[in-house]
mmCIF file of C-alpha atoms in Angstrom:
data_model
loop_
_atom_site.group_PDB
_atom_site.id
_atom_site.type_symbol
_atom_site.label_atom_id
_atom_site.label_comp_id
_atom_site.label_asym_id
_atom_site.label_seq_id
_atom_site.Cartn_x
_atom_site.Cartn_y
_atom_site.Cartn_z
ATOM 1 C CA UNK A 141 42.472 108.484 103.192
ATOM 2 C CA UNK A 142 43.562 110.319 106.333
ATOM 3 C CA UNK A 143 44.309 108.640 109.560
ATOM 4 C CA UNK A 144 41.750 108.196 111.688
ATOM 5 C CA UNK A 145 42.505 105.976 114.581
ATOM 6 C CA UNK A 146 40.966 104.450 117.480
ATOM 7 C CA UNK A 147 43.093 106.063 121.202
ATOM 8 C CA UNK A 148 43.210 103.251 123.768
ATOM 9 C CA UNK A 149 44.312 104.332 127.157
ATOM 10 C CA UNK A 150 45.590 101.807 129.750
ATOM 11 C CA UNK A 151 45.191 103.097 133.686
ATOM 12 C CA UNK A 152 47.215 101.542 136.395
ATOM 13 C CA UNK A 153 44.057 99.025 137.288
ATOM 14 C CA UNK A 154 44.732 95.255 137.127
ATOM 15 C CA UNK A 155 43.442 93.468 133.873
ATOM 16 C CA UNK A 156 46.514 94.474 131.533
ATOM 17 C CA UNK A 157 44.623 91.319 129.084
ATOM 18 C CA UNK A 158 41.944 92.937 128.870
ATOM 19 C CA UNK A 159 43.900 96.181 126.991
ATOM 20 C CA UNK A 160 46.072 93.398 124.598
ATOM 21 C CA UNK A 161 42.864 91.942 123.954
ATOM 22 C CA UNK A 162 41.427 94.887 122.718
ATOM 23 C CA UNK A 163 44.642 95.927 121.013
ATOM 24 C CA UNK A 164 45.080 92.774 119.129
ATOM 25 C CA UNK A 165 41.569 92.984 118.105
ATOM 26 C CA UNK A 166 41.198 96.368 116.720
ATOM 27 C CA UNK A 167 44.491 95.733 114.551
ATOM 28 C CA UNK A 168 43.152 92.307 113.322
ATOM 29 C CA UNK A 169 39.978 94.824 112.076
ATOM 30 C CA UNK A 170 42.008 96.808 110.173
ATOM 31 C CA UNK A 171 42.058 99.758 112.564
ATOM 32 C CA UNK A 172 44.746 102.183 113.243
ATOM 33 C CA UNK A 173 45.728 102.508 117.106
ATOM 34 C CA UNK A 174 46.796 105.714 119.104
ATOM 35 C CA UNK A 175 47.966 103.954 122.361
ATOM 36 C CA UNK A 176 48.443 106.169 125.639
ATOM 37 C CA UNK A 177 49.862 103.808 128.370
ATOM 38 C CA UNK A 178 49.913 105.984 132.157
ATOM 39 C CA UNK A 179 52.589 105.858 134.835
ATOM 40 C CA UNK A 180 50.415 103.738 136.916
ATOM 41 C CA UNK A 181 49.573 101.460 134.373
ATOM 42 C CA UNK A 182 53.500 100.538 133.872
ATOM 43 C CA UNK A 183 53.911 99.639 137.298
ATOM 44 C CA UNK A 184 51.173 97.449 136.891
ATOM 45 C CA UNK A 185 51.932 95.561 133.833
ATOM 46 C CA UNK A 186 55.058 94.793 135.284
ATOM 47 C CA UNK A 187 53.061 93.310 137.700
ATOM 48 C CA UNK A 188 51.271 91.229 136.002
ATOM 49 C CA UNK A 189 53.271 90.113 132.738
ATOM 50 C CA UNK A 190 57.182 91.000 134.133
ATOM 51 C CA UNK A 191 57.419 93.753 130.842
ATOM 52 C CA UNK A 192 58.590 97.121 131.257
ATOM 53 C CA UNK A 193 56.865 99.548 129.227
ATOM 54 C CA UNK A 194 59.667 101.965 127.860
ATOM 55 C CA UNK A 195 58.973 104.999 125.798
ATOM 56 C CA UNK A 196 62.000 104.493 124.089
ATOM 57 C CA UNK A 197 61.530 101.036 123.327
ATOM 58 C CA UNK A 198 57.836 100.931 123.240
ATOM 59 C CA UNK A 199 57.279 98.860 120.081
ATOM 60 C CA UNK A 200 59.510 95.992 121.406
ATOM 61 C CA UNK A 201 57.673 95.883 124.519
ATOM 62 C CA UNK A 202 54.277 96.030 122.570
ATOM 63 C CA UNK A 203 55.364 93.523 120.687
ATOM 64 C CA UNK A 204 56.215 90.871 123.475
ATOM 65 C CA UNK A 205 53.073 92.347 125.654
ATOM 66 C CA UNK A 206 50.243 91.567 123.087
ATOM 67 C CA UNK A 207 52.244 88.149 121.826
ATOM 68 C CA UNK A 208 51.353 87.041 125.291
ATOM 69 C CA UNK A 209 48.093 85.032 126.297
ATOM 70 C CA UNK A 210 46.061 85.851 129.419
ATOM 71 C CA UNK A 211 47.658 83.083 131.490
ATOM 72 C CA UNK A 212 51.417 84.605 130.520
ATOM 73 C CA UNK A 213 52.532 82.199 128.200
ATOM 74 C CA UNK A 214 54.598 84.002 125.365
ATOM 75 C CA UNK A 215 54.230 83.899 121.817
ATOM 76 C CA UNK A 216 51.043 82.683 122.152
ATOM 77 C CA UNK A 217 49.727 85.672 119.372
ATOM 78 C CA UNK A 218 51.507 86.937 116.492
ATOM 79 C CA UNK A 219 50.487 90.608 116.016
ATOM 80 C CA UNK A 220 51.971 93.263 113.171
ATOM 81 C CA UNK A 221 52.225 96.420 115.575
ATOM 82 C CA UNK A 222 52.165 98.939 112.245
ATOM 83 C CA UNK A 223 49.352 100.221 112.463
ATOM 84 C CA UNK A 224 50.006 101.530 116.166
ATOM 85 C CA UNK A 225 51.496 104.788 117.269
ATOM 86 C CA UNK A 226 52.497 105.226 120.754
ATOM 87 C CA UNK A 227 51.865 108.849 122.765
ATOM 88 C CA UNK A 228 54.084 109.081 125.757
ATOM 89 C CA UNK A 229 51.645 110.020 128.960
ATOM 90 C CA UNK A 230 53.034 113.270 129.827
ATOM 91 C CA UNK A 231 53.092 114.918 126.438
ATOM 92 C CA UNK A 232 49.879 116.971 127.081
ATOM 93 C CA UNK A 233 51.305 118.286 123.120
ATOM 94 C CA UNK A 234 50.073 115.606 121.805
ATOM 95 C CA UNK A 235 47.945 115.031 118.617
ATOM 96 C CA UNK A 236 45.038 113.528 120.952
ATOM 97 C CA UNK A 237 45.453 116.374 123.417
ATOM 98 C CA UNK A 238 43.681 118.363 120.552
ATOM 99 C CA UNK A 239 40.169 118.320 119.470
ATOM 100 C CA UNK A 240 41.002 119.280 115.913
ATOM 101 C CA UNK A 241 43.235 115.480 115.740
ATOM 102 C CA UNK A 242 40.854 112.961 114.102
ATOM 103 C CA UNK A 243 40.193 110.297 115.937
ATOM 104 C CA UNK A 244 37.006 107.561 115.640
ATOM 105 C CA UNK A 245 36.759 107.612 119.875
ATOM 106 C CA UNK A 246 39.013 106.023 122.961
ATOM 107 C CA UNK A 247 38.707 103.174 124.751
ATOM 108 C CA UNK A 248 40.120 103.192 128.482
ATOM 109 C CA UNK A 249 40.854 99.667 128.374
ATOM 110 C CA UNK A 250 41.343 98.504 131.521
ATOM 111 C CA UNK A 251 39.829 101.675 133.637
ATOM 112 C CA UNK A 252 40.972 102.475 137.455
ATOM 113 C CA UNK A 253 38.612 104.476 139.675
ATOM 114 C CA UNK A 254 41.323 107.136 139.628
ATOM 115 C CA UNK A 255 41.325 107.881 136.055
ATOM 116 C CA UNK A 256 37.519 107.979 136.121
ATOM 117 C CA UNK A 257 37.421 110.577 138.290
ATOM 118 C CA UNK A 258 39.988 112.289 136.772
ATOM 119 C CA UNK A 259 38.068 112.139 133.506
ATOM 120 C CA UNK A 260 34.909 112.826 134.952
ATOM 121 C CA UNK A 261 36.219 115.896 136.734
ATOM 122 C CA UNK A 262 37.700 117.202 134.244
ATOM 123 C CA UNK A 263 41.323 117.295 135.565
ATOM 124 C CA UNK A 264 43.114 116.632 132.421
ATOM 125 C CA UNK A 265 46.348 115.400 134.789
ATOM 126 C CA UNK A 266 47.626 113.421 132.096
ATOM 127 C CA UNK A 267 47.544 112.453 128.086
ATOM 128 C CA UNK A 268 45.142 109.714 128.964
ATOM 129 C CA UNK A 269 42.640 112.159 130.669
ATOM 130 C CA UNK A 270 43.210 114.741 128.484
ATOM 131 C CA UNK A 271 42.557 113.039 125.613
ATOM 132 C CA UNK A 272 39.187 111.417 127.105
ATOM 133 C CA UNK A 273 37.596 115.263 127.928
ATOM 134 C CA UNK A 274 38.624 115.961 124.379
ATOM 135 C CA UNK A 275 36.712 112.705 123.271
ATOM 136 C CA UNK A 276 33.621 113.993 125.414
ATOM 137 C CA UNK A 277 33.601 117.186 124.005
ATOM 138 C CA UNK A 278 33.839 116.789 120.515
ATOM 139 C CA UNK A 279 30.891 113.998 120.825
ATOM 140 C CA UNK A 280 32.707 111.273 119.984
ATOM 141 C CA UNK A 281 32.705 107.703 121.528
ATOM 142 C CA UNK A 282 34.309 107.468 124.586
ATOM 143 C CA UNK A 283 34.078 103.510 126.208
ATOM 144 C CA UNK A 284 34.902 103.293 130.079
ATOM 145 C CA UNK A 285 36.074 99.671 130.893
ATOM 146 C CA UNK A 286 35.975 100.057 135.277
ATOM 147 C CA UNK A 287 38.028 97.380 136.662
ATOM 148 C CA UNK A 288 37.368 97.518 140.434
ATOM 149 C CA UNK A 289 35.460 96.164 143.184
ATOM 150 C CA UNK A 290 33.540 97.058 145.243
ATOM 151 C CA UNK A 291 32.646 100.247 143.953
ATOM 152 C CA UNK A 292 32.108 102.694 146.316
ATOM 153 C CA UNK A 293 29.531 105.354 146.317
ATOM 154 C CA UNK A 294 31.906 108.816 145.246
ATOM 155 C CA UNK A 295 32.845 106.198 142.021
ATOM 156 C CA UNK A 296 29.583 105.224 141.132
ATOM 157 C CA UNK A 297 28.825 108.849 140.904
ATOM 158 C CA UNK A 298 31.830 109.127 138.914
ATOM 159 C CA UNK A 299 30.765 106.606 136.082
ATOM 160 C CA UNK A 300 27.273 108.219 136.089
ATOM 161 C CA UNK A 301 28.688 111.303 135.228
ATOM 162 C CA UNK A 302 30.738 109.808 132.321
ATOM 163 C CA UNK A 303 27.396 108.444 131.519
ATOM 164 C CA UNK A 304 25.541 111.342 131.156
ATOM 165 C CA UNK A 305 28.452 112.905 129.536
ATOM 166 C CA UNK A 306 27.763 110.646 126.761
ATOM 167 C CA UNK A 307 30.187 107.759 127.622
ATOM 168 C CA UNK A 308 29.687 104.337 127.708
ATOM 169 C CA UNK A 309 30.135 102.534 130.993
ATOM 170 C CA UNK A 310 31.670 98.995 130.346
ATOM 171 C CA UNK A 311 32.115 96.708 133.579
ATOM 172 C CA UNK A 312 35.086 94.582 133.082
ATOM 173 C CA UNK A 313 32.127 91.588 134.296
ATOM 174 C CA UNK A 314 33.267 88.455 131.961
ATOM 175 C CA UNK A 315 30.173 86.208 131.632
ATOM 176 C CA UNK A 316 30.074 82.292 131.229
ATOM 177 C CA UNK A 317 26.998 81.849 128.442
ATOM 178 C CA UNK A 318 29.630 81.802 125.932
ATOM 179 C CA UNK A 319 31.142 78.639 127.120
ATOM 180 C CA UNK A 320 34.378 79.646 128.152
ATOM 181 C CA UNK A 321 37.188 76.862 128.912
ATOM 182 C CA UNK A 322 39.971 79.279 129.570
ATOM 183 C CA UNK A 323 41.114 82.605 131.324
ATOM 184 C CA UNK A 324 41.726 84.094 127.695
ATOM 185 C CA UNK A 325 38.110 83.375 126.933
ATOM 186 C CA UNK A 326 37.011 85.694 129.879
ATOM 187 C CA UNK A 327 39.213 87.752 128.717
ATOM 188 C CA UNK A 328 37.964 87.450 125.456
ATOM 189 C CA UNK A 329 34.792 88.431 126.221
ATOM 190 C CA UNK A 330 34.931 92.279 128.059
ATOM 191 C CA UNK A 331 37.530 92.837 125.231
ATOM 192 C CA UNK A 332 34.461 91.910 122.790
ATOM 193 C CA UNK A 333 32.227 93.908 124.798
ATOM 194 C CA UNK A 334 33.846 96.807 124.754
ATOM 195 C CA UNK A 335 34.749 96.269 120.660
ATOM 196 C CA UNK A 336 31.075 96.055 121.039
ATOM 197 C CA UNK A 337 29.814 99.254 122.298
ATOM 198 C CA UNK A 338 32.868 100.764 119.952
ATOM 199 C CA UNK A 339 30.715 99.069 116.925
ATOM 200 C CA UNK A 340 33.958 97.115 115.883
ATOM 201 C CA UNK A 341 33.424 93.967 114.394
ATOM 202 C CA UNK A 342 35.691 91.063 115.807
ATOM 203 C CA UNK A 343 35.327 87.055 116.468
ATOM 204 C CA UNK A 344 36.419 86.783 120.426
ATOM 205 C CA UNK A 345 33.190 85.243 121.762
ATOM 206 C CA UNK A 346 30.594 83.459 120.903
ATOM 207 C CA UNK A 347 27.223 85.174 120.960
ATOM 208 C CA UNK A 348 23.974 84.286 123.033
ATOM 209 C CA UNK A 349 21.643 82.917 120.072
ATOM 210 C CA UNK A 350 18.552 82.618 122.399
ATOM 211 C CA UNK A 351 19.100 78.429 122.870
ATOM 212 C CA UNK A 352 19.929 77.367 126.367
ATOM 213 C CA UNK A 353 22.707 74.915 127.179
ATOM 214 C CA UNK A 354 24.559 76.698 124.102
ATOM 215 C CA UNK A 355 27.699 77.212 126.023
ATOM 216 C CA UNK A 356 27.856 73.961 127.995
ATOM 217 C CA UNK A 357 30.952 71.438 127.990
ATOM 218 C CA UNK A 358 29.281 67.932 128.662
ATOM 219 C CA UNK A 359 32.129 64.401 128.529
ATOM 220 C CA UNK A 360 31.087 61.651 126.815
#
């Protein structure tokens, strides 16, 4: 069977858990992973983690990124990174720069206002945009994860172009139903979310089953 993986692009907005989440959850599927990492999305995972994201060494990093849990603490996961091939940002040469490379959809996992407009216009600037007009206009699924707030009104018009370009718009909005005890929890859930709208099946929440009080934590 040939290839056919999922892209996930990382922007430079904060929630770099939210992309390992959905990375370590797509390969626990069984799916193969075409990752695009930006410029801007470096400078922020050193931010938040202390990695440097290195083209050259870019399965070491991956490695030590998604073995990490939301509150930092390493080798909290164990992940095989096989199944992952890594597209450096500025090859615009690239096998997702091309309609005619199979691909099931991309995730932009977290999403920054900038690289929704710059998919929404059409600007192509990078790999990561590039490869999300491509998604758009072969018709396949393209899933939006905005990270910002407040959203101002030139955004908002942003994401509802994306929508009616056939996107899906995913908030990064964790909810508390689930009965979350944790940061990774949250965390858990927009990654599920977004595996959600995807139609990937994973385990990272636990689903509303129409009972109240479902998610509560009582002592005693």
């Amino acid at each position: 069977m040939p290839r056919t993986p999922w892209i996930v692009g990382v922007s430079g907005a904060s929630g770099t858990p939210y992309a390992a989440a959905v990375l370590r959850a797509l390969l626990e599927a069984g799916e193969s992973v075409d990752l695009v990492v930006s410029r801007a999305s470096r400078l922020t995972l050193l931010d938040e983690t202390g990695i440097s994201f290195r083209d050259a060494h870019w399965q070491a990093d991956l490695r030590e990124w998604l073995s990490r849990g939301a509150d930092g603490k390493p080798d909290t996961f164990s992940v095989d990174i096989d199944a992952v091939r890594h597209w450096s940002a500025g090859d615009l040469a690239a096998g997702p720069s091309s309609g005619s490379y199979p691909t099931k959809g991309m995730l932009i996992v977290p999403a920054s206002t900038a690289s929704v407009a710059g998919v929404a216009l059409g600007l192509s600037k990078d790999l990561l945009q590039r490869a999300a007009s491509v998604t758009l206009k072969e018709g396949r699924k393209l899933i939006v994860a905005v990270r910002e707030t407040p959203l101002n009104g030139q955004t908002l018009r942003h994401l509802v172009t994306l929508d009616d370009a056939g996107a899906t718009v995913v908030p990064a909005s964790p909810a508390f139903y689930a009965g979350a005890t944790h940061i990774q929890d949250l965390v858990d859930f927009v990654a599920g979310r977004v595996l959600d709208a995807a139609g990937v099946p994973h385990r990272l929440y636990r689903r509303w089953q129409g009972e109240l009080g479902g998610g509560a934590h009582r002592d005693g």
